[in-house]
Amino acid sequence: MRYVVALTGASGMQYGIRLLEELDGDRELIVSEMGKKVLDQETDLDLEDLEAITEAVYEDDDLFAPPASGTHKFDAMIICPCSQSTMAKIAAGIADTLITRAATVSLKEGRKLILVPRETPLNVIMLENELKLARAGAVILPASPAFYQGPAGMEDMVKFVVGKVLDQLGQEHDLFRRWE
Ligand SMILES: Cc1cc2nc3c(=O)[nH]c(=O)nc-3n(C[C@H](O)[C@H](O)[C@H](O)COP(=O)(O)O)c2cc1C
């Protein structure tokens, strides 16, 4: 399997990093400019650390990179975390960065596109953008950890959200206990 993973400038970098660590298959990473800044704000990691857990890293302004083309095969794209700015651009069909272009490609090629927003509360424009994208075939998977499993701390909450992403991809995992 080959996945395109994008980190944009929303809070929740831990979700994206854990996702990269858990994904089985090739991981092609794109981090937006604001994503790099929020990565620095929220973690002790930088882009070089992420290179160690990915097969390829592309710049967000490199529209010549492979994920920009529908001829470049990948199985799914996950934007985690996904800012509302990136969400709005994709909903409007704007594809002027590698992240938004690869998301547009995912939709037009009928490939899985998973968007993990963190923002709260949501205004009507944000809600309409998410509805529009869900209708276009994207999966809107808010970073909403559950509490019924009694998380012991932040790691369990991150694992829950990442596990829900892996469920969407059909990847087996034991990141959370299933309800029986
Ligand atoms: C510390 C920090 C946290 C942010 N968190 C969010 C967030 O959770 N959701 C969001 O939509 N935007 C958030 N933003 C604003 C985005 O970074 C901003 O809209 C930016 O233009 C997004 O650019 P990008 O989508 O190209 O990464 C945050 C900004 C900062 C500085």
Short mmCIF file of C-alpha atoms and ligand atoms in Angstrom, two decimals:
data_model
loop_
_atom_site.label_atom_id
_atom_site.label_comp_id
_atom_site.label_asym_id
_atom_site.label_seq_id
_atom_site.Cartn_x
_atom_site.Cartn_y
_atom_site.Cartn_z
CA MET A 1 0.00 0.00 0.00
CA ARG A 2 1.12 3.56 -0.63
CA TYR A 3 -0.22 6.48 1.38
CA VAL A 4 0.11 10.23 1.00
CA VAL A 5 0.07 11.81 4.46
CA ALA A 6 -0.20 15.56 4.92
CA LEU A 7 0.30 17.59 8.08
CA THR A 8 -1.24 21.06 7.91
CA GLY A 9 -1.16 23.95 10.37
CA ALA A 10 -3.88 22.73 12.71
CA SER A 11 -3.30 21.69 16.27
CA GLY A 12 -2.89 17.95 16.75
CA MET A 13 0.53 17.10 15.34
CA GLN A 14 0.72 14.08 17.66
CA TYR A 15 -2.07 12.46 15.65
CA GLY A 16 -0.18 12.82 12.38
CA ILE A 17 3.11 11.60 13.82
CA ARG A 18 1.56 8.54 15.44
CA LEU A 19 -0.28 7.81 12.18
CA LEU A 20 3.03 7.86 10.28
CA GLU A 21 4.49 5.47 12.86
CA GLU A 22 1.57 3.04 12.59
CA LEU A 23 0.88 2.94 8.84
CA ASP A 24 1.85 -0.25 7.05
CA GLY A 25 3.18 0.58 3.59
CA ASP A 26 4.97 3.40 1.82
CA ARG A 27 4.40 6.81 3.36
CA GLU A 28 4.79 9.94 1.25
CA LEU A 29 4.76 13.00 3.48
CA ILE A 30 3.88 16.62 2.77
CA VAL A 31 3.98 19.24 5.53
CA SER A 32 2.56 22.71 4.84
CA GLU A 33 4.55 25.78 5.87
CA MET A 34 2.20 26.40 8.81
CA GLY A 35 2.33 22.67 9.53
CA LYS A 36 6.09 22.99 10.06
CA LYS A 37 5.55 25.87 12.49
CA VAL A 38 2.85 24.09 14.49
CA LEU A 39 5.03 20.94 14.52
CA ASP A 40 7.73 23.06 16.15
CA GLN A 41 5.22 24.57 18.59
CA GLU A 42 3.64 21.29 19.69
CA THR A 43 6.51 18.78 19.58
CA ASP A 44 10.26 18.39 19.97
CA LEU A 45 10.47 17.02 16.42
CA ASP A 46 11.34 18.64 13.12
CA LEU A 47 10.96 17.59 9.50
CA GLU A 48 14.23 15.62 9.58
CA ASP A 49 12.84 13.43 12.37
CA LEU A 50 9.78 12.72 10.25
CA GLU A 51 11.98 11.81 7.25
CA ALA A 52 13.18 8.85 9.32
CA ILE A 53 9.66 7.38 9.46
CA THR A 54 8.65 8.05 5.84
CA GLU A 55 9.71 6.79 2.43
CA ALA A 56 9.52 10.24 0.76
CA VAL A 57 9.02 13.85 1.79
CA TYR A 58 7.84 16.52 -0.65
CA GLU A 59 7.63 20.29 -0.30
CA ASP A 60 4.11 21.71 -0.32
CA ASP A 61 5.04 24.18 -3.07
CA ASP A 62 6.44 21.44 -5.32
CA LEU A 63 3.62 20.90 -7.77
CA PHE A 64 5.97 18.81 -9.92
CA ALA A 65 6.15 16.14 -7.19
CA PRO A 66 4.57 12.73 -7.95
CA PRO A 67 1.36 13.10 -5.80
CA ALA A 68 0.33 16.07 -7.98
CA SER A 69 -0.50 13.71 -10.84
CA GLY A 70 -3.35 11.25 -11.14
CA THR A 71 -0.93 8.91 -12.91
CA HIS A 72 0.99 8.48 -9.63
CA LYS A 73 -0.79 5.61 -7.92
CA PHE A 74 -1.49 5.81 -4.19
CA ASP A 75 -4.12 4.00 -2.19
CA ALA A 76 -5.27 6.79 0.09
CA MET A 77 -4.47 10.28 1.27
CA ILE A 78 -4.82 11.33 4.88
CA ILE A 79 -4.59 14.97 5.99
CA CYS A 80 -3.96 14.77 9.72
CA PRO A 81 -4.34 17.27 11.23
CA CYS A 82 -6.35 19.16 8.61
CA SER A 83 -6.71 22.93 9.02
CA GLN A 84 -9.98 24.59 8.10
CA SER A 85 -8.05 26.65 5.58
CA THR A 86 -6.91 23.52 3.73
CA MET A 87 -10.43 22.08 4.10
CA ALA A 88 -11.92 25.22 2.50
CA LYS A 89 -9.49 25.16 -0.40
CA ILE A 90 -10.19 21.53 -1.21
CA ALA A 91 -13.95 22.13 -0.95
CA ALA A 92 -13.60 25.03 -3.39
CA GLY A 93 -11.51 23.00 -5.83
CA ILE A 94 -8.41 25.13 -5.26
CA ALA A 95 -5.28 23.08 -5.94
CA ASP A 96 -2.41 25.56 -5.70
CA THR A 97 -0.30 23.59 -3.21
CA LEU A 98 0.85 19.97 -3.35
CA ILE A 99 -1.46 19.08 -0.45
CA THR A 100 -4.58 20.59 -2.01
CA ARG A 101 -3.64 19.27 -5.46
CA ALA A 102 -3.12 15.71 -4.16
CA ALA A 103 -6.46 15.93 -2.32
CA THR A 104 -8.18 17.05 -5.53
CA VAL A 105 -6.48 14.19 -7.36
CA SER A 106 -7.74 11.74 -4.70
CA LEU A 107 -11.32 12.87 -5.22
CA LYS A 108 -11.19 12.91 -9.02
CA GLU A 109 -9.54 9.48 -9.16
CA GLY A 110 -12.02 8.01 -6.69
CA ARG A 111 -9.36 7.28 -4.07
CA LYS A 112 -9.86 7.40 -0.34
CA LEU A 113 -9.38 10.87 1.17
CA ILE A 114 -9.48 11.14 4.96
CA LEU A 115 -9.55 14.58 6.55
CA VAL A 116 -8.88 14.92 10.29
CA PRO A 117 -9.93 18.40 11.47
CA ARG A 118 -9.35 19.60 15.03
CA GLU A 119 -11.06 23.00 14.99
CA THR A 120 -13.81 23.78 17.47
CA PRO A 121 -16.35 25.35 17.43
CA LEU A 122 -17.21 25.26 13.73
CA ASN A 123 -18.86 28.15 11.91
CA VAL A 124 -21.44 27.62 9.17
CA ILE A 125 -18.85 27.99 6.42
CA MET A 126 -16.69 25.25 7.97
CA LEU A 127 -19.71 22.98 8.41
CA GLU A 128 -20.75 23.53 4.79
CA ASN A 129 -17.21 22.81 3.56
CA GLU A 130 -17.10 19.54 5.50
CA LEU A 131 -20.56 18.55 4.24
CA LYS A 132 -19.56 19.36 0.66
CA LEU A 133 -16.42 17.23 0.95
CA ALA A 134 -18.29 14.35 2.59
CA ARG A 135 -20.76 14.44 -0.32
CA ALA A 136 -17.81 14.42 -2.74
CA GLY A 137 -16.57 11.18 -1.18
CA ALA A 138 -14.11 12.34 1.49
CA VAL A 139 -14.19 10.91 5.01
CA ILE A 140 -14.43 13.66 7.64
CA LEU A 141 -12.89 12.14 10.76
CA PRO A 142 -12.73 14.78 13.51
CA ALA A 143 -9.96 14.39 16.09
CA SER A 144 -12.47 13.47 18.81
CA PRO A 145 -11.00 11.01 21.33
CA ALA A 146 -13.57 8.90 23.20
CA PHE A 147 -13.68 8.64 26.98
CA TYR A 148 -15.74 5.47 27.44
CA GLN A 149 -12.55 3.41 27.32
CA GLY A 150 -11.02 5.32 30.22
CA PRO A 151 -7.89 6.72 28.55
CA ALA A 152 -4.95 6.82 30.95
CA GLY A 153 -3.50 9.90 29.29
CA MET A 154 -2.74 11.74 26.09
CA GLU A 155 -1.19 8.72 24.38
CA ASP A 156 -4.40 6.71 24.69
CA MET A 157 -6.40 9.61 23.28
CA VAL A 158 -4.02 9.91 20.31
CA LYS A 159 -4.14 6.13 19.79
CA PHE A 160 -7.95 6.21 19.67
CA VAL A 161 -8.08 8.79 16.87
CA VAL A 162 -5.27 7.13 14.91
CA GLY A 163 -6.98 3.76 15.34
CA LYS A 164 -10.15 5.20 13.81
CA VAL A 165 -8.11 6.36 10.80
CA LEU A 166 -6.58 2.88 10.44
CA ASP A 167 -10.10 1.38 10.61
CA GLN A 168 -11.02 3.52 7.62
CA LEU A 169 -8.00 2.17 5.75
CA GLY A 170 -8.81 -1.42 6.65
CA GLN A 171 -5.53 -1.85 8.57
CA GLU A 172 -5.61 -4.17 11.59
CA HIS A 173 -4.37 -2.63 14.84
CA ASP A 174 -4.63 -2.85 18.60
CA LEU A 175 -4.54 0.85 19.36
CA PHE A 176 -7.80 0.65 21.30
CA ARG A 177 -10.01 -2.02 22.82
CA ARG A 178 -13.06 -2.81 20.71
CA TRP A 179 -16.48 -2.58 22.32
CA GLU A 180 -17.84 -6.07 23.04
C1 LIG B 1 -0.52 27.16 17.18
C2 LIG B 1 -1.55 27.19 16.09
C3 LIG B 1 -2.60 26.30 16.12
C4 LIG B 1 -3.56 26.30 15.11
N1 LIG B 1 -4.58 25.39 15.17
C5 LIG B 1 -5.49 25.38 14.19
C6 LIG B 1 -6.52 24.38 14.22
O1 LIG B 1 -6.61 23.55 15.12
N2 LIG B 1 -7.40 24.35 13.19
C7 LIG B 1 -7.32 25.25 12.15
O2 LIG B 1 -8.13 25.16 11.24
N3 LIG B 1 -6.36 26.20 12.10
C8 LIG B 1 -5.45 26.29 13.10
N4 LIG B 1 -4.46 27.23 13.05
C9 LIG B 1 -4.46 28.22 11.94
C10 LIG B 1 -3.80 27.67 10.67
O3 LIG B 1 -2.44 27.37 10.93
C11 LIG B 1 -3.90 28.70 9.53
O4 LIG B 1 -5.24 28.84 9.12
C12 LIG B 1 -3.02 28.36 8.36
O5 LIG B 1 -3.21 29.30 7.32
C13 LIG B 1 -3.26 26.97 7.80
O6 LIG B 1 -2.42 26.79 6.69
P1 LIG B 1 -2.28 25.35 6.00
O7 LIG B 1 -3.67 24.82 5.84
O8 LIG B 1 -1.62 25.63 4.68
O9 LIG B 1 -1.42 24.54 6.87
C14 LIG B 1 -3.49 27.26 14.06
C15 LIG B 1 -2.41 28.16 14.04
C16 LIG B 1 -1.48 28.15 15.04
C17 LIG B 1 -0.35 29.15 15.01
#
